[in-house]
Coordinates of C-alpha atoms in Angstrom, one line a residue:
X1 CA 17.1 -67.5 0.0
X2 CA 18.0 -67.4 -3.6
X3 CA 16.7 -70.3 -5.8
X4 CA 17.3 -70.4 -9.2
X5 CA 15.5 -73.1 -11.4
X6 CA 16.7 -74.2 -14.7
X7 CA 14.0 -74.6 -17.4
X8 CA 10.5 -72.9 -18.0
X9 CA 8.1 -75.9 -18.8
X10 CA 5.1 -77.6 -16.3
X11 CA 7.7 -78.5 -13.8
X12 CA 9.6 -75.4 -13.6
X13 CA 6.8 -73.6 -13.8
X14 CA 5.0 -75.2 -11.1
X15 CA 8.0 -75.2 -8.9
X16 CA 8.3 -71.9 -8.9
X17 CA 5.1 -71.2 -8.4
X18 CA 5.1 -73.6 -5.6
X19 CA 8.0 -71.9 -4.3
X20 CA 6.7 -68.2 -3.8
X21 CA 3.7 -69.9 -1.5
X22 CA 6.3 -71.9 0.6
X23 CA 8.8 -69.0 0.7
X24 CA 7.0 -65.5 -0.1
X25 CA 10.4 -63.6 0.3
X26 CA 12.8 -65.6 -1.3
X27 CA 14.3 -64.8 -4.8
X28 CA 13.5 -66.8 -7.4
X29 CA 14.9 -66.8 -10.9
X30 CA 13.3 -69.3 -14.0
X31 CA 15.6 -69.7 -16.7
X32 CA 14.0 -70.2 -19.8
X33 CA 16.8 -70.8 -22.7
X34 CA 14.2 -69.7 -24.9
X35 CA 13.1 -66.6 -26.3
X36 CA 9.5 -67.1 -25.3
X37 CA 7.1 -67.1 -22.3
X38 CA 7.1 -70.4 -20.6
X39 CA 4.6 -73.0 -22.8
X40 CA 3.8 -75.9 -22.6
X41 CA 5.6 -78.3 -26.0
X42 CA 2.1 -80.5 -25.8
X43 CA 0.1 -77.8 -27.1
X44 CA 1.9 -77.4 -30.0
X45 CA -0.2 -79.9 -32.2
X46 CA -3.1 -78.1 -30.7
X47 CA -1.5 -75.1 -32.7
X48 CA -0.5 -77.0 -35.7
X49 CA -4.3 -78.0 -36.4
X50 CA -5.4 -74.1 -35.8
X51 CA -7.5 -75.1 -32.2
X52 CA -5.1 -72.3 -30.5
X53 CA -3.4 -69.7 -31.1
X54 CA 0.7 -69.0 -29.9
X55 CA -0.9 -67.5 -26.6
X56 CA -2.7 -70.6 -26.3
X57 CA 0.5 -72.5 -25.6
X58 CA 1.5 -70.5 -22.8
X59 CA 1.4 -72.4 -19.7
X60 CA 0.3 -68.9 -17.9
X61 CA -2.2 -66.4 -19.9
X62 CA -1.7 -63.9 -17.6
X63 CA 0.9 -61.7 -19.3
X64 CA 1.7 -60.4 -15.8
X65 CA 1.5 -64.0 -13.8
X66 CA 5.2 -63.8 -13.5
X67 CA 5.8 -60.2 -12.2
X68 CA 3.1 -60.3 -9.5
X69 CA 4.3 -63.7 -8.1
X70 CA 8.3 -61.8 -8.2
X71 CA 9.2 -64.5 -10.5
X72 CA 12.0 -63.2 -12.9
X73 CA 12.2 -65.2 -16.2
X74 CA 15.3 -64.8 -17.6
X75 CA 15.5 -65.6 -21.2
X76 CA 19.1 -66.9 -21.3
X77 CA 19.9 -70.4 -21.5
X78 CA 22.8 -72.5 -18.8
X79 CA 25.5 -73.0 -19.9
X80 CA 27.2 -74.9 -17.2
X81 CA 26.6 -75.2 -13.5
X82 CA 29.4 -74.6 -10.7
X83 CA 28.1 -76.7 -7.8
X84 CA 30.9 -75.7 -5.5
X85 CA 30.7 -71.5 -5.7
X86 CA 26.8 -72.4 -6.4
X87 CA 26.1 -70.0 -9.3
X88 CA 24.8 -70.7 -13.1
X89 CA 26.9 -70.0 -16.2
X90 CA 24.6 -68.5 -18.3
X91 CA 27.0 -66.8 -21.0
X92 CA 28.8 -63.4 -21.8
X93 CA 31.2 -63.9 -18.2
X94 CA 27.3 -63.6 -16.7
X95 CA 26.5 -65.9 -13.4
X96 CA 23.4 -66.3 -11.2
X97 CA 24.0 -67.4 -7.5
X98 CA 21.6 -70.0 -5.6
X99 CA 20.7 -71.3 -2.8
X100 CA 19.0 -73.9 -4.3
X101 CA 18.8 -75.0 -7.7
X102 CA 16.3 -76.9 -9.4
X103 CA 17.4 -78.6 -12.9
X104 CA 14.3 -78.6 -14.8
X105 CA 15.4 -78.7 -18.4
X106 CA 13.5 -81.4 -20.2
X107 CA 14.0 -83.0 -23.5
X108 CA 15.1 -82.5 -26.3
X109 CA 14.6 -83.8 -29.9
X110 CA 17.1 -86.7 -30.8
X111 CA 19.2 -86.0 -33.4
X112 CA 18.8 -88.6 -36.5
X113 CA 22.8 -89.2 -38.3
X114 CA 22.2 -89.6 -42.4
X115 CA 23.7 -87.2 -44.5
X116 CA 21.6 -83.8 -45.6
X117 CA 19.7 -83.5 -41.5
X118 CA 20.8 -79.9 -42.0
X119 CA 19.5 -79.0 -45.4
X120 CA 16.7 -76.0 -45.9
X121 CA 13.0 -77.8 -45.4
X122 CA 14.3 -80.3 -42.5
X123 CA 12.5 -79.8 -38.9
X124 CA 11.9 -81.0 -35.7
X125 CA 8.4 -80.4 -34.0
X126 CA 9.4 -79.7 -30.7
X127 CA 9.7 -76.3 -30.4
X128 CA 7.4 -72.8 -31.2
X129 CA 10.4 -71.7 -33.9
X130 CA 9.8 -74.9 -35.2
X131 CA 5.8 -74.8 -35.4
X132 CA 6.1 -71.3 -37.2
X133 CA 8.1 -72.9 -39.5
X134 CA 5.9 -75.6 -40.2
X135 CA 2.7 -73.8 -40.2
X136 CA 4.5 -71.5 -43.1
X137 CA 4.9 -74.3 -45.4
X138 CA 2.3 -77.0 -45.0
X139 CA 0.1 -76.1 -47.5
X140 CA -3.1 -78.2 -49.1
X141 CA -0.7 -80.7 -51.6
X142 CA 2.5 -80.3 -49.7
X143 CA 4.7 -83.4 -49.5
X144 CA 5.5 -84.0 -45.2
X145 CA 7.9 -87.0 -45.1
X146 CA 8.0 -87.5 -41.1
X147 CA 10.3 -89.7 -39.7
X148 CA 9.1 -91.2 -36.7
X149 CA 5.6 -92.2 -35.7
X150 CA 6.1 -92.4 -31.7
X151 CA 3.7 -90.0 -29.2
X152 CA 4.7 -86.6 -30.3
X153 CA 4.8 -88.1 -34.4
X154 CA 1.5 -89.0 -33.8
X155 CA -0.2 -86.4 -31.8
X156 CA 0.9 -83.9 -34.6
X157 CA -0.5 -85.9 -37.5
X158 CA -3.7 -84.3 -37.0
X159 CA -2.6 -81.2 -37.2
X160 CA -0.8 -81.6 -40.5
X161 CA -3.8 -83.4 -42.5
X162 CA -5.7 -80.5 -41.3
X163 CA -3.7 -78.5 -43.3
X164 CA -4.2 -80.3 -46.6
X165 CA -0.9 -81.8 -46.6
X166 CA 0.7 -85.4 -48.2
X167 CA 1.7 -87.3 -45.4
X168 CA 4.1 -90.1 -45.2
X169 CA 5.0 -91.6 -42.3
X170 CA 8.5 -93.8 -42.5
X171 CA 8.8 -96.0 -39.3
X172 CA 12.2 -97.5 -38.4
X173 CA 11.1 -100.4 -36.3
X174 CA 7.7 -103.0 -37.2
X175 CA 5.4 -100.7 -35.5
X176 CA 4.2 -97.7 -34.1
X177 CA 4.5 -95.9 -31.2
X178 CA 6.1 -99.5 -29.5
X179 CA 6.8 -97.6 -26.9
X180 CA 3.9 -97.3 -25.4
X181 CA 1.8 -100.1 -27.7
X182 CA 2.3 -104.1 -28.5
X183 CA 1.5 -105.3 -31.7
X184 CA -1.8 -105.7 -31.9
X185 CA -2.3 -102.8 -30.6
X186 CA -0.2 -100.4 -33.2
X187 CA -1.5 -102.8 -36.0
X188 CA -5.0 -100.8 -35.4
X189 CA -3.2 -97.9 -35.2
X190 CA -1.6 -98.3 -38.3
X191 CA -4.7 -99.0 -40.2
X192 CA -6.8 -96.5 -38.7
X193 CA -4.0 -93.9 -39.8
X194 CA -4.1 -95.4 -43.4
X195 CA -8.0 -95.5 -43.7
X196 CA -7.2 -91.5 -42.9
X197 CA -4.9 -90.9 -45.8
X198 CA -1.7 -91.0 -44.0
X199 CA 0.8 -93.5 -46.1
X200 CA 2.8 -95.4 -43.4
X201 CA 6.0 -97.0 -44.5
X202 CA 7.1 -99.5 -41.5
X203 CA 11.2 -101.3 -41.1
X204 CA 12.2 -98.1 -43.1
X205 CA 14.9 -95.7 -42.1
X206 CA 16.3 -92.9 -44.7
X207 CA 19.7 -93.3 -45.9
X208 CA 20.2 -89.9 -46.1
X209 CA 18.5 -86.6 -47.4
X210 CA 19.3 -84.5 -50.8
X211 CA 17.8 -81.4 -52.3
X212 CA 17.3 -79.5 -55.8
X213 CA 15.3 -77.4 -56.6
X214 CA 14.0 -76.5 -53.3
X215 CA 12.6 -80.0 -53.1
X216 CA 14.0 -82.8 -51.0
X217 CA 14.9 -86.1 -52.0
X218 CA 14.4 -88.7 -49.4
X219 CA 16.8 -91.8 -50.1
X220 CA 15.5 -94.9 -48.8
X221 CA 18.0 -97.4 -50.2
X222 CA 18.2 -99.7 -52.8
X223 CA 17.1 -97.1 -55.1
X224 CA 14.1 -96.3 -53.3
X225 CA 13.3 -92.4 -52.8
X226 CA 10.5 -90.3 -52.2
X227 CA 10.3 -86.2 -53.1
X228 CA 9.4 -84.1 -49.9
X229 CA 8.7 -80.3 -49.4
X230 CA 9.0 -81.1 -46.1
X231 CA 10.9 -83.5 -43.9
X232 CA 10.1 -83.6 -40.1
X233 CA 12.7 -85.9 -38.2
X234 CA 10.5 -87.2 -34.9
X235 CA 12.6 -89.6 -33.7
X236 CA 12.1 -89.5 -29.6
X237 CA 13.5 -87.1 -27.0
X238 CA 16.7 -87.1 -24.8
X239 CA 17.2 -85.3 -21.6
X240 CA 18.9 -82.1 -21.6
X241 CA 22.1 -82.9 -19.5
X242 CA 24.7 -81.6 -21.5
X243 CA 25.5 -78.5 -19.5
X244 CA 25.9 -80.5 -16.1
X245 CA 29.4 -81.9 -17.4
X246 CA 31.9 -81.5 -15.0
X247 CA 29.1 -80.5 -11.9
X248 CA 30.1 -83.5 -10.0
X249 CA 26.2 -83.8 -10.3
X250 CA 25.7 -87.7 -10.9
X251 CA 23.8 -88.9 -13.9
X252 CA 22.5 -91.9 -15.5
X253 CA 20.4 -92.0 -18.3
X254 CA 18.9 -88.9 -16.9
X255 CA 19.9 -87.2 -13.3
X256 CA 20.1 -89.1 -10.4
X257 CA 17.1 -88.2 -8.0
X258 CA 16.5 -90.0 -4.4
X259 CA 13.3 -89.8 -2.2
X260 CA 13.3 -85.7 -2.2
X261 CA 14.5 -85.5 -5.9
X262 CA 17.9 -84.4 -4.7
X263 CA 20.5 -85.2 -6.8
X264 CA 24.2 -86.0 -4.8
X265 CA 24.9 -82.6 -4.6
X266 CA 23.3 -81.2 -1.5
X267 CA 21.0 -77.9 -2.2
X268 CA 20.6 -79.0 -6.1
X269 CA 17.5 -81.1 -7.5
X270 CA 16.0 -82.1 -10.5
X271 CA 12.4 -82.6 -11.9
X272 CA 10.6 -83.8 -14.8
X273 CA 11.7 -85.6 -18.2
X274 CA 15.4 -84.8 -16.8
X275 CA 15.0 -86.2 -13.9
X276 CA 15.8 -90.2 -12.8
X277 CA 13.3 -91.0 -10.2
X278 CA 11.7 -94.1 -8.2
X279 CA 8.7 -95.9 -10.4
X280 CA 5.8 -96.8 -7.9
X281 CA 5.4 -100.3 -9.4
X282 CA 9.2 -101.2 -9.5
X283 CA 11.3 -99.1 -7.2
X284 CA 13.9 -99.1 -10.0
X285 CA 14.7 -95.0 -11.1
X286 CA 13.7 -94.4 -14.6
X287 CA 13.1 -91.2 -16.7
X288 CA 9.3 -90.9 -17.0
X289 CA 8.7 -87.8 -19.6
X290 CA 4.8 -87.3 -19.4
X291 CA 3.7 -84.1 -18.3
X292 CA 1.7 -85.1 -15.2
X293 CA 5.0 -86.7 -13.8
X294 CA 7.1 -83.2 -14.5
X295 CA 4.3 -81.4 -12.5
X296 CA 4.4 -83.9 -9.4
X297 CA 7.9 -83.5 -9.1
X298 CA 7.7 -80.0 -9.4
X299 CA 6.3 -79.1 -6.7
X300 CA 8.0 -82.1 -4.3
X301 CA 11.2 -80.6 -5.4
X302 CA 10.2 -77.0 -4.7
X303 CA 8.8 -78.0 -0.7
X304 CA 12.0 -79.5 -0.4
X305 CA 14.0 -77.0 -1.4
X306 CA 11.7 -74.4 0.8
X307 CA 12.8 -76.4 3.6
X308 CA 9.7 -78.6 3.7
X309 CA 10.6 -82.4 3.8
X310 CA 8.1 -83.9 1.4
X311 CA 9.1 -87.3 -0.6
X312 CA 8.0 -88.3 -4.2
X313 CA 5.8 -91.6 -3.6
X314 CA 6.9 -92.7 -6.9
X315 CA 6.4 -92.2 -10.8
X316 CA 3.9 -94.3 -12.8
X317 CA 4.5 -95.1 -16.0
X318 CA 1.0 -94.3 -18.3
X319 CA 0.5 -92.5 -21.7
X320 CA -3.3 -91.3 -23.2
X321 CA -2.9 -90.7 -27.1
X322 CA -5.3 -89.3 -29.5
X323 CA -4.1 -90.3 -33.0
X324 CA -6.3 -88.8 -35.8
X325 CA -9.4 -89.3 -33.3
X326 CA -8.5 -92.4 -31.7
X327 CA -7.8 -93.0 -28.4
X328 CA -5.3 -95.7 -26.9
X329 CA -3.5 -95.9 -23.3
X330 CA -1.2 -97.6 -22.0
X331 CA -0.2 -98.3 -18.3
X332 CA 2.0 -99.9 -15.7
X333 CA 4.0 -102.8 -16.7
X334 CA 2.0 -103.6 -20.0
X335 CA 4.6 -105.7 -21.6
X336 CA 4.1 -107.8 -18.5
X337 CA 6.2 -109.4 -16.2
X338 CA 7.7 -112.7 -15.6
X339 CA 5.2 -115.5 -14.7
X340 CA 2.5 -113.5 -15.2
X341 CA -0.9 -114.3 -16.7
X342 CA -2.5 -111.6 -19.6
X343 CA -5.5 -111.4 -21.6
X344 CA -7.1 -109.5 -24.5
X345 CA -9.7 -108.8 -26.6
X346 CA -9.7 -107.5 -29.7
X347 CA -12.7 -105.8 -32.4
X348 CA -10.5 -105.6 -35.0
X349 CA -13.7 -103.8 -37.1
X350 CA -14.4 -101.6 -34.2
X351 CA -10.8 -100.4 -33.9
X352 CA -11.4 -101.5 -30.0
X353 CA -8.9 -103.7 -28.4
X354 CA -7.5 -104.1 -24.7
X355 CA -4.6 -106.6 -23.2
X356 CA -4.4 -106.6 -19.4
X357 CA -1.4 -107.9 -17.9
X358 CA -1.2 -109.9 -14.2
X359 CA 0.9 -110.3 -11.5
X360 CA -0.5 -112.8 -9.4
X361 CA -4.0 -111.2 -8.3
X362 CA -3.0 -107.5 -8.9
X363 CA -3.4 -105.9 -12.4
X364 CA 0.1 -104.9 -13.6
X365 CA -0.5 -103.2 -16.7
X366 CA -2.8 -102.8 -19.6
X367 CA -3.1 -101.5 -23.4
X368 CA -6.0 -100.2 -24.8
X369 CA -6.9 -98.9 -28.1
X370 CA -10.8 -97.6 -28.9
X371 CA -11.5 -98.2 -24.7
X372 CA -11.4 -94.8 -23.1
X373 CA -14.4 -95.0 -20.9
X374 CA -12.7 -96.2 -17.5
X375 CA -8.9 -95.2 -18.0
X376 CA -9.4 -93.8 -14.1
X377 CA -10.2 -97.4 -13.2
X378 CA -7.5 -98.8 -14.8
X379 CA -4.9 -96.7 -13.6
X380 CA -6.7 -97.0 -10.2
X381 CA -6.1 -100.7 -10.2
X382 CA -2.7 -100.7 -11.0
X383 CA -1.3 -97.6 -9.7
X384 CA -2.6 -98.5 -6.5
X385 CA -1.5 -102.4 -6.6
X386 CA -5.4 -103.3 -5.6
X387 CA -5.5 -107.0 -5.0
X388 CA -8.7 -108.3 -7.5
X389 CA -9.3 -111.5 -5.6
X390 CA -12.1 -113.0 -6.9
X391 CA -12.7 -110.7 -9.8
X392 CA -9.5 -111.8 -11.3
X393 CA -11.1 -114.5 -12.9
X394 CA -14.0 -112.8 -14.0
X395 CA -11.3 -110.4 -16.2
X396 CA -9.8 -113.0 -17.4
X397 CA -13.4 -114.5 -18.7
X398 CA -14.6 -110.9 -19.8
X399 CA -11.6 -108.1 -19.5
X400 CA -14.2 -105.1 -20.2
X401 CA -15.1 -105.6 -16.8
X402 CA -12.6 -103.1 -15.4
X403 CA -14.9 -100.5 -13.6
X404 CA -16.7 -103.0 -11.5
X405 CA -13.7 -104.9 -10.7
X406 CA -11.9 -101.2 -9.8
X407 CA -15.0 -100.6 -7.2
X408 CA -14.9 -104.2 -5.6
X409 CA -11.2 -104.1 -5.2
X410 CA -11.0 -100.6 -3.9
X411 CA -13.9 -100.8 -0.8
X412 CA -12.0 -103.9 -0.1
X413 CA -9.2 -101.6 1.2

């Protein structure tokens, strides 16, 4: 049995690894479009702040993992896949034959439109080439313009000011990370961020970029601009599909996934940011790009594909941030849902705050800033759709009462 898999991060990795257990003499080829060992793309803030090194961000530190498990990483990248001879287009006339496949190719950065995105001293922060590049030129007093201040804009901050450098965050919509976060919420954010140094600019988008001089000019309209040595565009992530055209392979806003996370072609699946699975809470498929999701799926898709019928029970939707040493979550539905009851309570002075959301007598979702104490519990209670009964009320009187209301609901099972 030949399988080849398609992309070298936690769910690639963990399929393949999955798969030599399940299969110990079938071939197994990782594609890693990269020049590098497999890593892992959350560690590279880790690296920006100087807490690892490069070998730090590999997912494996063994530098013979690979070899004695008979995984061959190849370093080239697909170019297109041919469902019906089954074989990968991987450039230069070359093509690898499969079995099975496993499309595991993640995200990629977004690509912002204004003039001057491909000028000298622009970068994404998504990639090790792109860390090196960073880590060259912020310097104590170099000017970072980033544009974007989602999860990944955020979870690099750190790392930056740790370097001495200028910050400016420029944040297209109201608020930060509003993904993830309400108002409320990313307001304490915000000011936590500012009381760090970090000068946040909010409902402001560039107009386009310039340079001279080997400085950057940041337009911002209405003759508005700001000088940068340095202008990281973190926009958000889409899933890498665009090799798949003309696979027959379906696709929505990511690939199409059922119960085994087997797309409509027979023999070929999909895992992690790429792939368009079941949510627990909702049943409706959704792209869910958080690393313990990508490792789930992982290894569902690699029993499957060793011939071992397992099904994926279902993504969950939850995020854990650190922003420049403070914590916030968020889980489930936490915008809420229709008809539903919330409520919150908020230290402003404390930087603590947390908004739980209701459907009915189940907890549906929940954001919390400064609260990190029982995020088990809380993903516990909604994860697992735990009726609260009578302790419904006594959230809604005093919401910090998640842990006991998590171990009352749970032995009521």
């Amino acid at each position: 049995m030949k399988h080849v898999i398609i992309g070298s991060g936690p769910a690639g990795v963990i399929a393949a690894e999955t798969l030599r257990k399940a299969d110990p003499a079938a071939e197994i080829a990782l594609l890693c479009g990269e020049s590098e060992p497999p890593y892992a793309r959350m560690a590279i803030p880790y690296l920006l702040k100087g807490d690892i090194d490069e070998a730090g961000t590999h997912i494996r530190k063994d530098p013979g993992h690979y070899h004695r498990l008979r995984i061959e990483l190849v370093r080239d990248r697909a170019q297109a896949v041919d469902t019906g001879a089954r074989a990968v287009e991987v450039g230069n006339g070359r093509r690898l034959p499969y079995d099975r496949l496993l499309i595991a190719t993640g995200s990629r950065p977004s690509r912002e439109r204004i003039p001057g995105i491909d000028l000298p001293g622009v970068h994404a922060c998504w990639t090790l080439k792109d860390a090196r590049a960073i880590l060259e030129k912020a310097q104590p007093g170099t000017r970072i313009v980033q544009m974007g201040a989602g999860f990944v804009g955020c979870i690099i901050m750190e790392g930056l000011l740790s370097r001495g450098a200028d910050l400016t965050i420029l944040v297209r919509s109201g608020y930060m990370v509003r993904r993830m976060m309400n108002p409320t919420a990313s307001g304490l954010i915000q000011r936590w961020c500012e009381a760090k140094g970090v000068t946040i600019l909010t409902r402001t988008q560039p107009k386009g970029l310039s340079a001279s001089g080997g400085t950057l000019q940041v337009d911002l309209g209405e003759g508005r601009g700001l000088p940068a040595d340095v202008y990281l565009s973190v926009v958000g992530v889409d899933p890498n599909l665009e090799f798949l055209a003309g696979s027959g392979i379906e696709i929505g806003h990511g690939v199409l996934v059922d119960a085994n996370l087997q797309t409509s072609v027979p023999g070929v699946y999909a895992a992690g940011d790429v792939a368009e699975a079941a949510n627990i809470l909702t049943g409706k498929r959704e792209l869910n790009a958080i690393q313990p999701n990508a490792v789930e799926q992982g290894r569902v898709a690699a029993l499957n594909m060793a011939g071992r019928p397992v099904r994926f029970r279902g993504g969950f939707v939850f995020n854990v941030l650190t922003t420049l040493g403070l914590a916030s979550s968020s889980f489930g539905e936490w915008q809420g849902v229709p008809g539903g009851e919330s409520v919150e309570v908020l230290d402003g002075s404390r930087y603590r705050y947390l908004n739980l959301q209701f459907d009915g007598d189940r907890l549906a979702g929940a954001n919390c800033v400064g609260f990190s104490d029982h995020v088990g519990a809380l993903r516990g209670l909604i994860e697992g759709r735990l009726r609260l009964g009578a302790w419904k009320k006594r959230l809604m009187d005093d919401p910090a009462q998640i842990m006991p209301a998590y171990l009352a609901a749970a032995s009521a099972i």
